Coordinates of C-alpha atoms in Angstrom, one line a residue:
Chain A
M175 CA 0.1 0.0 0.0
T176 CA 2.7 2.4 0.9
K177 CA 4.6 1.4 -2.2
M178 CA 1.5 2.2 -4.2
N179 CA 1.4 5.6 -2.6
A180 CA 5.0 6.3 -3.3
Q181 CA 4.6 5.3 -7.0
L182 CA 1.5 7.5 -7.3
R183 CA 3.2 10.4 -5.6
W184 CA 6.1 10.1 -8.0
R185 CA 3.8 10.1 -11.0
K186 CA 2.1 13.1 -9.7
F187 CA 5.4 14.9 -9.1
V188 CA 6.6 14.0 -12.6
S189 CA 3.3 15.3 -14.0
N190 CA 3.5 18.5 -12.2
F191 CA 7.2 19.0 -12.9
M192 CA 6.9 18.4 -16.7
L193 CA 3.8 20.5 -16.9
T194 CA 5.7 23.3 -15.1
M195 CA 8.5 22.9 -17.6
T196 CA 6.2 23.3 -20.6
G197 CA 5.2 26.7 -19.0
V198 CA 8.8 27.6 -18.7
C199 CA 9.4 26.8 -22.4
A200 CA 6.4 29.1 -23.3
L201 CA 7.7 31.8 -21.0
I202 CA 11.2 31.6 -22.6
S203 CA 9.8 31.7 -26.1
V204 CA 7.6 34.6 -25.5
S205 CA 10.1 36.7 -23.5
V206 CA 12.4 36.6 -26.6
L207 CA 10.1 39.2 -28.2
F208 CA 10.6 41.5 -25.1
F209 CA 14.3 41.0 -25.1
I210 CA 14.4 42.1 -28.7
L211 CA 12.2 45.1 -28.2
G212 CA 13.9 46.1 -25.0
Y213 CA 17.5 46.0 -26.5
L214 CA 16.4 47.9 -29.5
V215 CA 14.8 50.6 -27.5
Y216 CA 17.7 50.7 -25.2
H217 CA 20.4 51.0 -27.8
G218 CA 18.5 52.6 -30.6
G219 CA 16.0 54.9 -28.9
A220 CA 18.6 57.6 -28.1
S221 CA 19.7 57.7 -31.7
I222 CA 16.3 58.4 -33.2
N223 CA 16.2 62.1 -33.8
W224 CA 15.2 64.7 -36.5
D225 CA 18.5 64.1 -38.3
F226 CA 17.8 60.4 -38.6
F227 CA 14.7 61.0 -40.7
T228 CA 15.9 64.1 -42.7
K229 CA 19.5 63.8 -43.4
L230 CA 21.6 61.7 -45.9
P231 CA 24.2 59.3 -44.5
A232 CA 27.3 61.1 -43.4
P233 CA 30.5 60.4 -45.5
V234 CA 32.5 57.4 -44.2
G235 CA 34.6 58.5 -41.1
E236 CA 32.3 61.4 -40.2
S237 CA 29.8 60.9 -37.4
G238 CA 26.1 62.0 -37.6
G239 CA 24.0 62.0 -40.6
G240 CA 20.7 60.2 -41.1
M241 CA 18.9 57.7 -43.2
A242 CA 16.4 59.9 -45.0
N243 CA 17.3 58.3 -48.4
A244 CA 16.9 54.8 -47.0
I245 CA 13.4 55.6 -45.6
L246 CA 12.3 57.0 -49.0
G247 CA 13.9 54.1 -50.8
S248 CA 12.0 51.5 -48.6
A249 CA 8.8 53.5 -49.3
K250 CA 9.4 53.3 -53.1
L251 CA 10.3 49.6 -53.0
L252 CA 7.3 48.8 -50.9
L253 CA 5.0 50.8 -53.3
L254 CA 6.3 48.9 -56.3
A255 CA 5.9 45.5 -54.3
T256 CA 2.3 46.4 -53.4
L257 CA 1.6 47.3 -57.0
I258 CA 2.8 43.9 -58.2
G259 CA 1.8 41.6 -55.3
V260 CA -1.5 42.9 -54.3
P261 CA -3.4 42.7 -57.8
I262 CA -2.0 39.4 -58.6
G263 CA -2.6 38.0 -55.3
F264 CA -6.1 39.5 -55.0
F265 CA -7.4 38.7 -58.5
G266 CA -5.7 35.3 -58.4
A267 CA -7.6 34.7 -55.1
V268 CA -10.9 35.7 -56.7
Y269 CA -10.3 33.3 -59.5
L270 CA -9.5 30.5 -57.1
A271 CA -12.4 31.1 -54.8
E272 CA -15.1 31.9 -57.4
F273 CA -14.4 30.7 -60.9
S274 CA -11.9 27.8 -61.0
G275 CA -12.4 24.1 -61.3
S276 CA -10.6 21.9 -58.8
T277 CA -7.7 21.0 -61.1
V278 CA -6.7 24.5 -62.0
A279 CA -7.1 25.6 -58.5
F280 CA -4.9 22.8 -57.2
V281 CA -2.2 23.8 -59.6
V282 CA -2.3 27.5 -58.6
R283 CA -2.5 26.7 -54.9
Y284 CA 0.4 24.3 -55.2
A285 CA 2.5 27.0 -57.1
A286 CA 1.7 29.7 -54.5
D287 CA 2.6 27.5 -51.6
L288 CA 5.8 26.6 -53.4
L289 CA 6.5 30.2 -54.0
N290 CA 5.8 30.9 -50.4
G291 CA 8.5 28.5 -49.3
V292 CA 11.2 29.8 -51.6
P293 CA 14.0 31.2 -49.5
S294 CA 14.2 35.0 -49.9
I295 CA 17.8 34.9 -51.2
V296 CA 16.7 32.6 -54.0
I297 CA 14.0 35.1 -54.9
G298 CA 16.8 37.6 -55.0
I299 CA 18.7 35.5 -57.5
F300 CA 15.6 35.2 -59.6
A301 CA 15.0 39.0 -59.6
Y302 CA 18.6 39.5 -60.5
S303 CA 18.3 37.2 -63.5
V304 CA 15.1 38.8 -64.9
A305 CA 15.3 42.4 -63.8
V306 CA 19.0 43.3 -63.3
H307 CA 21.1 41.2 -65.6
P308 CA 19.2 42.0 -68.9
F309 CA 19.4 45.7 -68.1
G310 CA 22.9 45.8 -66.9
H311 CA 22.3 47.8 -63.8
F312 CA 20.7 47.6 -60.3
S313 CA 17.6 49.4 -59.9
T314 CA 14.6 50.2 -57.6
Y315 CA 12.5 48.4 -60.0
A316 CA 14.4 45.1 -59.5
G317 CA 14.1 45.4 -55.8
G318 CA 10.4 46.2 -55.9
F319 CA 9.8 43.2 -58.3
A320 CA 11.6 40.9 -55.8
L321 CA 9.5 42.1 -52.8
G322 CA 6.4 42.0 -55.0
V323 CA 7.0 38.4 -55.9
M324 CA 7.2 37.5 -52.3
M325 CA 4.0 39.3 -51.5
I326 CA 1.9 37.4 -54.1
P327 CA 1.5 34.0 -52.3
I328 CA 0.8 35.6 -48.9
T329 CA -1.9 37.8 -50.3
L330 CA -3.3 35.1 -52.5
R331 CA -3.6 32.3 -50.0
S332 CA -5.1 34.4 -47.2
T333 CA -7.5 36.3 -49.5
E334 CA -8.8 33.1 -50.9
E335 CA -9.5 31.8 -47.4
F336 CA -11.4 34.8 -46.5
L337 CA -13.4 34.8 -49.8
L338 CA -14.4 31.3 -49.2
G339 CA -15.4 32.1 -45.6
V340 CA -18.2 34.4 -46.8
P341 CA -21.5 32.7 -46.1
R342 CA -23.2 31.0 -48.9
S343 CA -26.5 32.6 -48.1
L344 CA -25.0 36.0 -49.1
R345 CA -24.1 34.6 -52.5
E346 CA -27.4 33.0 -53.1
G347 CA -29.3 36.1 -52.1
A348 CA -27.4 38.2 -54.6
M349 CA -28.0 35.7 -57.3
A350 CA -31.6 35.2 -56.5
L351 CA -31.9 38.9 -57.1
G352 CA -30.6 38.3 -60.7
A353 CA -27.1 39.7 -60.2
S354 CA -24.5 38.2 -62.5
K355 CA -21.6 36.3 -60.9
W356 CA -19.0 39.1 -61.3
K357 CA -21.6 41.6 -59.9
T358 CA -22.1 39.4 -56.9
I359 CA -18.4 39.2 -56.3
A360 CA -17.9 42.8 -56.7
T361 CA -20.8 44.1 -54.7
V362 CA -21.4 41.4 -52.2
I363 CA -18.7 38.9 -51.6
V364 CA -15.6 41.2 -51.6
P365 CA -17.3 43.8 -49.5
A366 CA -18.2 41.1 -47.0
A367 CA -14.7 39.9 -46.8
Y368 CA -13.0 43.3 -47.1
R369 CA -11.5 43.2 -43.5
G370 CA -9.9 39.8 -44.0
I371 CA -8.5 40.9 -47.4
L372 CA -7.2 44.1 -45.8
T373 CA -5.5 42.0 -43.1
A374 CA -4.0 39.7 -45.7
I375 CA -2.5 42.7 -47.6
L376 CA -1.2 44.3 -44.4
L377 CA 0.4 41.1 -43.3
A378 CA 2.0 40.5 -46.6
F379 CA 3.2 44.1 -46.6
A380 CA 4.7 43.8 -43.2
R381 CA 6.4 40.5 -44.1
V382 CA 8.3 42.0 -47.0
A383 CA 9.0 45.4 -45.3
G384 CA 11.9 43.8 -43.3
E385 CA 13.3 41.6 -46.1
T386 CA 17.0 42.2 -46.7
A387 CA 18.3 39.3 -48.7
P388 CA 16.2 39.9 -51.9
L389 CA 17.4 43.5 -52.0
L390 CA 21.1 42.9 -51.7
F391 CA 21.7 42.4 -55.4
T392 CA 18.6 44.0 -56.8
A393 CA 18.1 47.4 -55.2
L394 CA 21.8 47.2 -54.0
G395 CA 22.1 50.4 -51.9
N396 CA 23.0 53.9 -52.3
R397 CA 24.5 56.6 -50.0
Y398 CA 22.8 59.4 -51.9
W399 CA 19.3 60.0 -53.0
S400 CA 18.1 57.8 -55.8
N401 CA 16.3 59.5 -58.7
G402 CA 13.2 57.8 -60.1
F403 CA 13.0 54.1 -60.1
N404 CA 15.8 53.2 -62.4
E405 CA 18.7 53.7 -60.1
P406 CA 20.0 51.6 -57.2
T407 CA 18.4 52.8 -54.0
A408 CA 19.1 52.5 -50.2
S409 CA 16.6 50.7 -48.1
L410 CA 16.2 50.5 -44.4
P411 CA 16.8 46.8 -43.9
V412 CA 20.0 46.8 -46.1
M413 CA 21.2 49.9 -44.2
V414 CA 20.7 48.0 -41.0
Y415 CA 22.8 45.2 -42.3
N416 CA 25.6 47.3 -43.8
Y417 CA 25.9 49.5 -40.7
A418 CA 25.8 46.5 -38.2
I419 CA 28.6 44.7 -39.9
S420 CA 30.7 47.9 -40.4
P421 CA 33.7 48.6 -38.0
F422 CA 32.4 52.1 -37.1
E423 CA 31.0 52.8 -33.6
D424 CA 28.7 55.6 -34.9
W425 CA 27.4 53.3 -37.6
H426 CA 26.5 50.7 -35.1
R427 CA 24.5 53.2 -33.1
Q428 CA 22.6 54.1 -36.3
A429 CA 22.1 50.4 -37.2
W430 CA 20.2 50.1 -33.7
A431 CA 18.1 53.1 -34.5
A432 CA 17.2 51.9 -38.0
G433 CA 16.4 48.4 -36.5
L434 CA 14.1 50.0 -34.0
V435 CA 12.3 52.1 -36.6
L436 CA 12.0 49.0 -38.9
L437 CA 10.7 46.7 -36.2
G438 CA 8.4 49.3 -34.8
L439 CA 6.8 49.7 -38.3
I440 CA 6.4 46.0 -38.8
L441 CA 5.0 45.4 -35.4
V442 CA 2.5 48.2 -35.6
I443 CA 1.3 47.0 -39.1
N444 CA 0.9 43.5 -37.6
I445 CA -1.2 44.7 -34.7
I446 CA -3.3 46.9 -37.0
A447 CA -3.9 44.0 -39.2
R448 CA -5.0 41.8 -36.4
A449 CA -7.2 44.6 -35.0
V450 CA -8.9 45.1 -38.4
L451 CA -9.7 41.5 -38.5
A452 CA -10.9 41.1 -34.8
R453 CA -13.2 44.1 -35.2
G454 CA -15.6 42.2 -37.6
I455 CA -15.4 39.0 -39.4
A456 CA -18.3 38.7 -41.8
V457 CA -20.9 37.0 -39.6
P458 CA -23.8 35.3 -41.3
R459 CA -27.0 37.2 -40.3
S460 CA -29.8 35.1 -39.4
Chain B
M287 CA -35.4 20.8 -73.3
A288 CA -34.4 23.0 -76.3
T289 CA -35.6 26.1 -74.7
T290 CA -33.2 25.7 -71.6
S291 CA -30.4 27.5 -73.3
T292 CA -32.5 30.5 -74.3
M293 CA -34.2 30.9 -71.0
H294 CA -33.5 34.0 -69.0
P295 CA -31.1 33.2 -66.1
S296 CA -33.6 34.0 -63.4
A297 CA -36.0 31.6 -64.7
G298 CA -33.7 28.7 -64.5
P299 CA -33.6 26.6 -61.4
V300 CA -29.7 26.4 -61.3
V301 CA -27.6 29.4 -61.8
G302 CA -24.7 27.4 -63.2
S303 CA -26.7 26.2 -66.2
R304 CA -26.9 29.6 -67.9
S305 CA -25.6 29.6 -71.5
F306 CA -22.2 30.8 -72.4
F307 CA -23.6 33.8 -74.2
S308 CA -25.8 35.0 -71.4
R309 CA -22.7 34.7 -69.0
L310 CA -20.7 36.6 -71.6
R311 CA -23.4 39.4 -71.9
D312 CA -23.3 39.7 -68.1
G313 CA -19.5 40.1 -68.0
D314 CA -19.0 36.9 -66.2
E315 CA -16.8 35.3 -68.9
V316 CA -14.7 38.5 -69.0
A317 CA -14.2 38.5 -65.3
R318 CA -13.3 34.8 -65.3
L319 CA -10.7 35.4 -68.0
I320 CA -9.2 38.4 -66.3
T321 CA -8.9 36.7 -62.9
F322 CA -7.6 33.6 -64.6
L323 CA -4.8 35.5 -66.1
F324 CA -3.7 36.8 -62.7
A325 CA -3.9 33.3 -61.3
A326 CA -2.0 31.9 -64.2
T327 CA 0.8 34.6 -63.5
V328 CA 1.3 33.0 -60.1
V329 CA 2.1 29.6 -61.8
L330 CA 4.2 31.2 -64.5
I331 CA 6.4 33.1 -62.0
T332 CA 7.0 29.8 -60.1
L333 CA 7.9 28.0 -63.2
L334 CA 10.0 31.0 -64.3
I335 CA 12.0 30.7 -61.0
V336 CA 12.8 27.0 -61.7
F337 CA 13.7 27.8 -65.3
E338 CA 16.1 30.7 -64.4
L339 CA 17.8 28.8 -61.7
W340 CA 18.3 25.8 -64.0
Q341 CA 19.3 27.9 -67.0
G342 CA 21.5 30.1 -64.9
S343 CA 23.6 27.1 -63.6
V344 CA 24.4 25.3 -66.8
L345 CA 28.2 26.1 -66.7
P346 CA 29.1 24.6 -63.3
R347 CA 26.8 21.7 -63.7
H348 CA 28.7 20.7 -66.9
K349 CA 32.0 21.6 -65.7
F350 CA 31.9 20.0 -62.2
G351 CA 28.9 17.7 -62.4
F352 CA 28.4 15.9 -59.1
N353 CA 31.9 16.9 -57.8
F354 CA 30.3 20.3 -57.1
F355 CA 28.8 18.7 -54.0
R356 CA 31.8 16.6 -53.0
T357 CA 34.8 18.9 -53.2
S358 CA 35.6 21.6 -50.8
T359 CA 37.8 24.0 -52.8
W360 CA 36.1 27.3 -53.4
D361 CA 38.6 29.3 -55.3
P362 CA 37.4 32.0 -57.8
N363 CA 41.0 32.7 -58.9
V364 CA 41.3 29.3 -60.6
D365 CA 37.6 28.9 -61.3
Q366 CA 37.4 25.9 -59.0
F367 CA 34.1 25.6 -57.0
G368 CA 33.1 22.9 -54.6
A369 CA 30.1 23.5 -52.3
L370 CA 30.8 21.0 -49.6
P371 CA 31.8 23.5 -46.9
F372 CA 28.6 25.5 -47.4
I373 CA 26.4 22.4 -47.4
F374 CA 28.3 21.4 -44.3
G375 CA 27.7 24.8 -42.6
T376 CA 24.0 24.8 -43.6
L377 CA 23.4 21.4 -42.3
V378 CA 25.3 21.8 -39.0
T379 CA 23.6 25.2 -38.1
S380 CA 20.2 23.8 -39.0
A381 CA 20.8 20.7 -36.9
V382 CA 22.0 22.8 -33.9
A383 CA 18.9 25.1 -34.4
L384 CA 16.6 22.1 -34.3
L385 CA 18.2 20.5 -31.3
I386 CA 17.5 23.7 -29.4
A387 CA 14.2 24.7 -30.9
V388 CA 12.4 21.4 -31.1
P389 CA 12.2 20.7 -27.4
L390 CA 11.5 24.3 -26.4
G391 CA 9.0 24.8 -29.2
I392 CA 7.1 21.6 -28.5
G393 CA 7.1 22.2 -24.7
A394 CA 5.6 25.7 -25.3
A395 CA 3.1 24.3 -27.8
I396 CA 1.9 21.7 -25.1
F397 CA 1.6 24.4 -22.6
L398 CA -0.4 26.7 -25.0
A399 CA -2.6 23.8 -26.2
E400 CA -3.2 21.6 -23.1
L401 CA -2.6 23.8 -20.0
A402 CA -3.2 27.5 -20.5
P403 CA -6.7 28.7 -20.5
A404 CA -8.0 29.8 -23.9
R405 CA -7.6 33.5 -23.3
L406 CA -4.0 33.2 -22.1
S407 CA -3.2 30.8 -24.9
D408 CA -4.6 33.1 -27.5
A409 CA -2.6 36.2 -26.0
L410 CA 0.6 34.2 -26.0
E411 CA -0.1 33.1 -29.5
F412 CA -0.4 36.7 -30.5
F413 CA 3.0 37.4 -29.2
I414 CA 4.4 34.3 -31.0
D415 CA 2.9 35.6 -34.2
L416 CA 4.7 39.0 -33.6
L417 CA 7.9 37.1 -32.9
A418 CA 7.5 35.3 -36.3
A419 CA 7.1 38.8 -37.9
V420 CA 10.5 40.1 -36.7
P421 CA 12.8 40.5 -39.7
S422 CA 15.8 38.3 -40.0
V423 CA 18.2 41.3 -40.1
I424 CA 17.0 42.4 -36.7
Y425 CA 17.9 39.0 -35.3
G426 CA 21.3 39.5 -36.9
V427 CA 21.8 42.8 -35.1
L428 CA 21.1 41.3 -31.8
G429 CA 23.1 38.3 -32.8
I430 CA 26.2 40.5 -33.5
F431 CA 26.0 42.9 -30.6
I432 CA 24.4 40.7 -27.8
V433 CA 24.6 37.0 -28.5
V434 CA 28.1 37.0 -29.9
P435 CA 29.8 38.7 -26.8
V436 CA 27.8 36.5 -24.4
M437 CA 28.9 33.5 -26.3
R438 CA 32.5 34.5 -26.4
D439 CA 32.8 35.5 -22.8
V440 CA 30.4 33.3 -20.9
I441 CA 28.8 30.3 -22.7
Q442 CA 31.7 28.9 -24.9
P443 CA 34.2 29.0 -22.0
A444 CA 31.7 27.3 -19.8
L445 CA 31.0 24.6 -22.5
K446 CA 34.7 24.1 -22.9
E447 CA 35.1 23.7 -19.2
I448 CA 32.4 21.1 -18.8
F449 CA 32.4 19.3 -22.2
G450 CA 35.9 20.1 -23.4
F451 CA 36.6 16.4 -23.9
L452 CA 34.3 16.3 -26.9
P453 CA 35.9 17.6 -30.1
I454 CA 32.8 19.7 -30.9
F455 CA 33.4 21.9 -27.9
R456 CA 37.2 22.6 -28.5
G457 CA 39.2 25.4 -29.9
P458 CA 39.3 29.2 -29.4
A459 CA 36.0 30.9 -28.4
F460 CA 35.5 33.6 -31.1
G461 CA 31.8 34.2 -30.3
I462 CA 30.9 34.0 -34.0
G463 CA 30.7 30.5 -35.6
L464 CA 28.5 27.6 -36.3
L465 CA 27.2 27.2 -32.8
T466 CA 26.1 30.8 -32.5
A467 CA 24.6 30.8 -35.9
G468 CA 22.6 27.8 -34.8
L469 CA 21.5 29.4 -31.6
V470 CA 20.3 32.4 -33.5
L471 CA 18.5 30.3 -36.0
S472 CA 16.7 28.3 -33.3
I473 CA 15.2 31.5 -31.8
M474 CA 14.0 32.4 -35.3
V475 CA 12.3 29.1 -36.0
I476 CA 10.7 28.4 -32.6
P477 CA 7.7 30.6 -33.5
Y478 CA 6.9 28.3 -36.5
I479 CA 7.2 25.2 -34.4
I480 CA 4.9 26.6 -31.7
S481 CA 2.2 27.9 -33.9
V482 CA 1.9 24.8 -36.1
S483 CA 2.2 22.3 -33.2
R484 CA -0.4 24.2 -31.1
E485 CA -2.8 24.0 -34.0
V486 CA -2.1 20.3 -34.5
L487 CA -2.5 19.5 -30.7
L488 CA -5.6 21.5 -30.5
S489 CA -7.1 19.4 -33.2
V490 CA -6.6 16.1 -31.2
P491 CA -10.1 15.0 -30.2
R492 CA -11.2 15.6 -26.7
D493 CA -12.2 11.9 -26.0
Q494 CA -8.6 10.9 -26.4
R495 CA -7.6 13.0 -23.3
E496 CA -10.7 11.9 -21.4
A497 CA -10.1 8.3 -22.0
A498 CA -6.6 8.5 -20.8
L499 CA -7.5 10.4 -17.7
A500 CA -10.4 8.0 -17.0
L501 CA -7.9 5.1 -17.1
G502 CA -6.1 6.8 -14.2
A503 CA -3.3 8.6 -16.2
T504 CA -1.9 11.8 -14.8
R505 CA -2.3 15.0 -16.7
W506 CA 1.2 14.7 -18.1
E507 CA 0.8 11.1 -18.9
S508 CA -2.3 11.7 -20.9
T509 CA -0.5 14.5 -22.7
W510 CA 2.7 12.7 -23.4
K511 CA 1.6 9.2 -24.0
V512 CA -1.8 9.9 -25.7
V513 CA -2.2 13.5 -27.1
V514 CA 1.3 14.0 -28.4
P515 CA 1.6 10.6 -30.1
F516 CA -1.9 11.2 -31.8
A517 CA -0.5 14.5 -33.1
R518 CA 3.0 13.1 -33.9
T519 CA 2.8 13.4 -37.7
G520 CA 1.7 17.0 -37.5
I521 CA 4.4 17.9 -35.0
M522 CA 6.9 16.3 -37.4
G523 CA 5.4 18.5 -40.2
S524 CA 6.0 21.6 -38.0
I525 CA 9.7 20.5 -37.6
F526 CA 10.2 20.1 -41.3
L527 CA 8.6 23.4 -41.8
A528 CA 11.1 24.9 -39.4
L529 CA 14.0 23.1 -40.9
A530 CA 13.0 24.5 -44.4
R531 CA 13.1 28.0 -42.8
A532 CA 16.4 27.3 -41.1
L533 CA 18.1 26.1 -44.4
G534 CA 17.1 29.1 -46.3
E535 CA 17.7 31.7 -43.6
T536 CA 20.1 34.3 -44.8
M537 CA 20.7 37.5 -43.0
A538 CA 21.0 36.6 -39.4
V539 CA 23.3 33.6 -40.2
T540 CA 25.5 35.6 -42.4
M541 CA 26.0 38.2 -39.7
V542 CA 27.2 35.6 -37.0
I543 CA 28.6 32.7 -38.7
G544 CA 32.0 34.1 -39.6
N545 CA 31.9 33.5 -43.4
T546 CA 34.8 31.1 -43.5
P547 CA 34.4 28.3 -45.9
Q548 CA 35.8 25.4 -44.0
I549 CA 34.9 22.2 -42.5
A550 CA 35.9 21.9 -38.9
A551 CA 35.0 19.5 -36.1
S552 CA 34.5 22.2 -33.5
L553 CA 31.0 24.0 -33.3
F554 CA 33.1 27.0 -32.1
S555 CA 34.9 27.5 -35.4
P556 CA 33.6 29.9 -38.0
G557 CA 31.9 28.5 -41.1
D558 CA 29.7 29.5 -43.9
S559 CA 26.3 28.5 -45.2
I560 CA 24.8 28.2 -48.7
A561 CA 22.5 31.3 -48.2
S562 CA 25.4 33.3 -46.7
V563 CA 27.9 32.7 -49.4
I564 CA 25.3 33.8 -52.0
A565 CA 24.6 37.0 -50.0
N566 CA 28.2 37.8 -49.6
Q567 CA 29.6 37.0 -52.9
F568 CA 26.9 37.4 -55.6
T569 CA 27.5 41.1 -56.3
E570 CA 31.2 40.6 -56.3
A571 CA 31.3 37.5 -58.5
T572 CA 33.2 38.1 -61.7
G573 CA 33.2 35.6 -64.5
D574 CA 30.3 33.3 -65.6
V575 CA 31.4 30.2 -63.8
Y576 CA 31.7 32.1 -60.5
T577 CA 28.2 33.7 -60.7
Q578 CA 26.7 30.5 -62.1
S579 CA 28.1 28.4 -59.2
L580 CA 26.4 30.7 -56.8
I581 CA 23.1 30.3 -58.8
E582 CA 23.6 26.5 -58.6
L583 CA 23.8 26.9 -54.8
G584 CA 20.6 28.8 -55.1
L585 CA 19.0 25.9 -57.1
V586 CA 20.2 23.5 -54.3
L587 CA 18.5 25.7 -51.7
F588 CA 15.3 25.8 -53.7
L589 CA 15.1 22.0 -54.1
L590 CA 15.8 21.3 -50.5
T591 CA 13.2 23.8 -49.3
F592 CA 10.8 22.5 -52.0
I593 CA 11.0 18.9 -50.7
L594 CA 10.9 19.8 -47.0
N595 CA 7.8 22.1 -47.4
G596 CA 6.1 19.6 -49.4
L597 CA 6.7 16.8 -46.8
A598 CA 5.6 19.3 -44.1
R599 CA 2.3 20.1 -45.6
L600 CA 1.6 16.6 -46.2
L601 CA 2.0 15.6 -42.7
I602 CA 0.1 18.6 -41.2
V603 CA -2.9 18.0 -43.4
F604 CA -2.7 14.3 -42.6
T605 CA -2.9 14.9 -38.9
S606 CA -5.6 17.6 -39.0
Q607 CA -7.8 15.3 -41.1
R608 CA -7.3 12.3 -38.7
G609 CA -8.3 14.5 -35.8
A610 CA -11.4 15.8 -37.8
S611 CA -12.5 12.3 -38.9
H612 CA -12.1 11.1 -35.3
A613 CA -14.2 13.8 -33.7

């Protein structure tokens, strides 16, 4: 009897111990986020000032300067990426959700999932082969193209899911009123799913906003303003990379600051995206 | 019957049976065609990536053949390229990453799925999602300025002290190197393991847990011996997914691995990975064989992640369906 009790006590102890350990694992994993934020604020916070947003990088060896060109460069790259990634992702998703047969849908979904898994550095090589090599020079176009390609599968797959989530009764209602299919899509289905679609686009945007590897040999970098879209351009992520691996103390300080700005932007977009979604999913009305 | 095709759409019982011309008049066929073109673009781009990688690596494939993967001389001066050190670095750093990330990630997923109340679980999952959104280059910055000094001054000397009899923990502690790269990678892939494993664990039917508890199992025994085995294939899927991420990860690894193409027994020694060497040398590569060798490395990376992602999806879908059919 006592032996039984000892064994039971041991099993209970093991149970409690292991369950506590899983809690510790969760705590460690989540706390990483706060470590990252804390270090970035601690090291980068003091370096974020007016100069950072308004000045060009200082010449090598001089301290001071800012990253105005990189901020504008990132904005231009992301604009191009959105112009490429969102239409293809969105209309592709409409096709998948509303028009396609199962075979075509399978092929497109498969391609999108494949594209989503391609390492970003390989997307960089691809963009180099089709948008840099033939033209003989690095450009904002090439960088935007690389980021745009990365946005496609993320936008496509989540948009499709939100479109399919629109209740059947809404479709049937529209069609019963005599609306054609595309009219149903444009005036009923897409508006019903617009929060989800907006979330999908925002998340795709946030995902590529921090991408560095595809820009290394497409947009390259630039220590000055980049005119138009046909020249190489600086961008925040590449700036963070170059400054962090440089031997200069002052550049390290600015790398922290740029990292903080970049991460702040990405986290804010992520939170907004989730808030948009949480505020109202298309609920079937009874 | 003959009148069906000329009937007005609203008169027909089934919307899908409207004739081609009436759909054309309504603009449906135009909309279908336009959206089809966008969907086809996705497939085209994917095929184009494969084509460009294949076409772009013709020279080294002909010149070196399979020796590309077996030799370890990487010397642009004599146009001799062997990828073994990079393959080695990629595999070692990914293995280190998984050794750390798998227990931690699965432990955390068990907590989120089995123990934490739904609200806490969702809140923590929100932070995990944010963690997955942190860009690679930010991990690199923290790697260089925080992890590397700690590894050099604290962890590596301690490991040498305790496990110095093992060849993998010998040699000078630089801070940078394979072990540090693996550690940073592990932090980066943990969110993927947690998110997917949590979903899979949550899909395990409730009666499995109840049956185990009714038989007198403790909470941990029911989790570890019943729930986790039930979800095993899905958890494997999450690990493959993490592995695919780790193999292709570029910036953070490049910043802490040391960028030295060598094969050394010690985890403390600097190394190089496939993605890192592409990032470091692609813009500087002169000569077609050099550039194309780097593109061939990209092809290798593409194929590896293609296979792993495919396997991962298969396993995850398999488990979720098993859970659904069971419930």
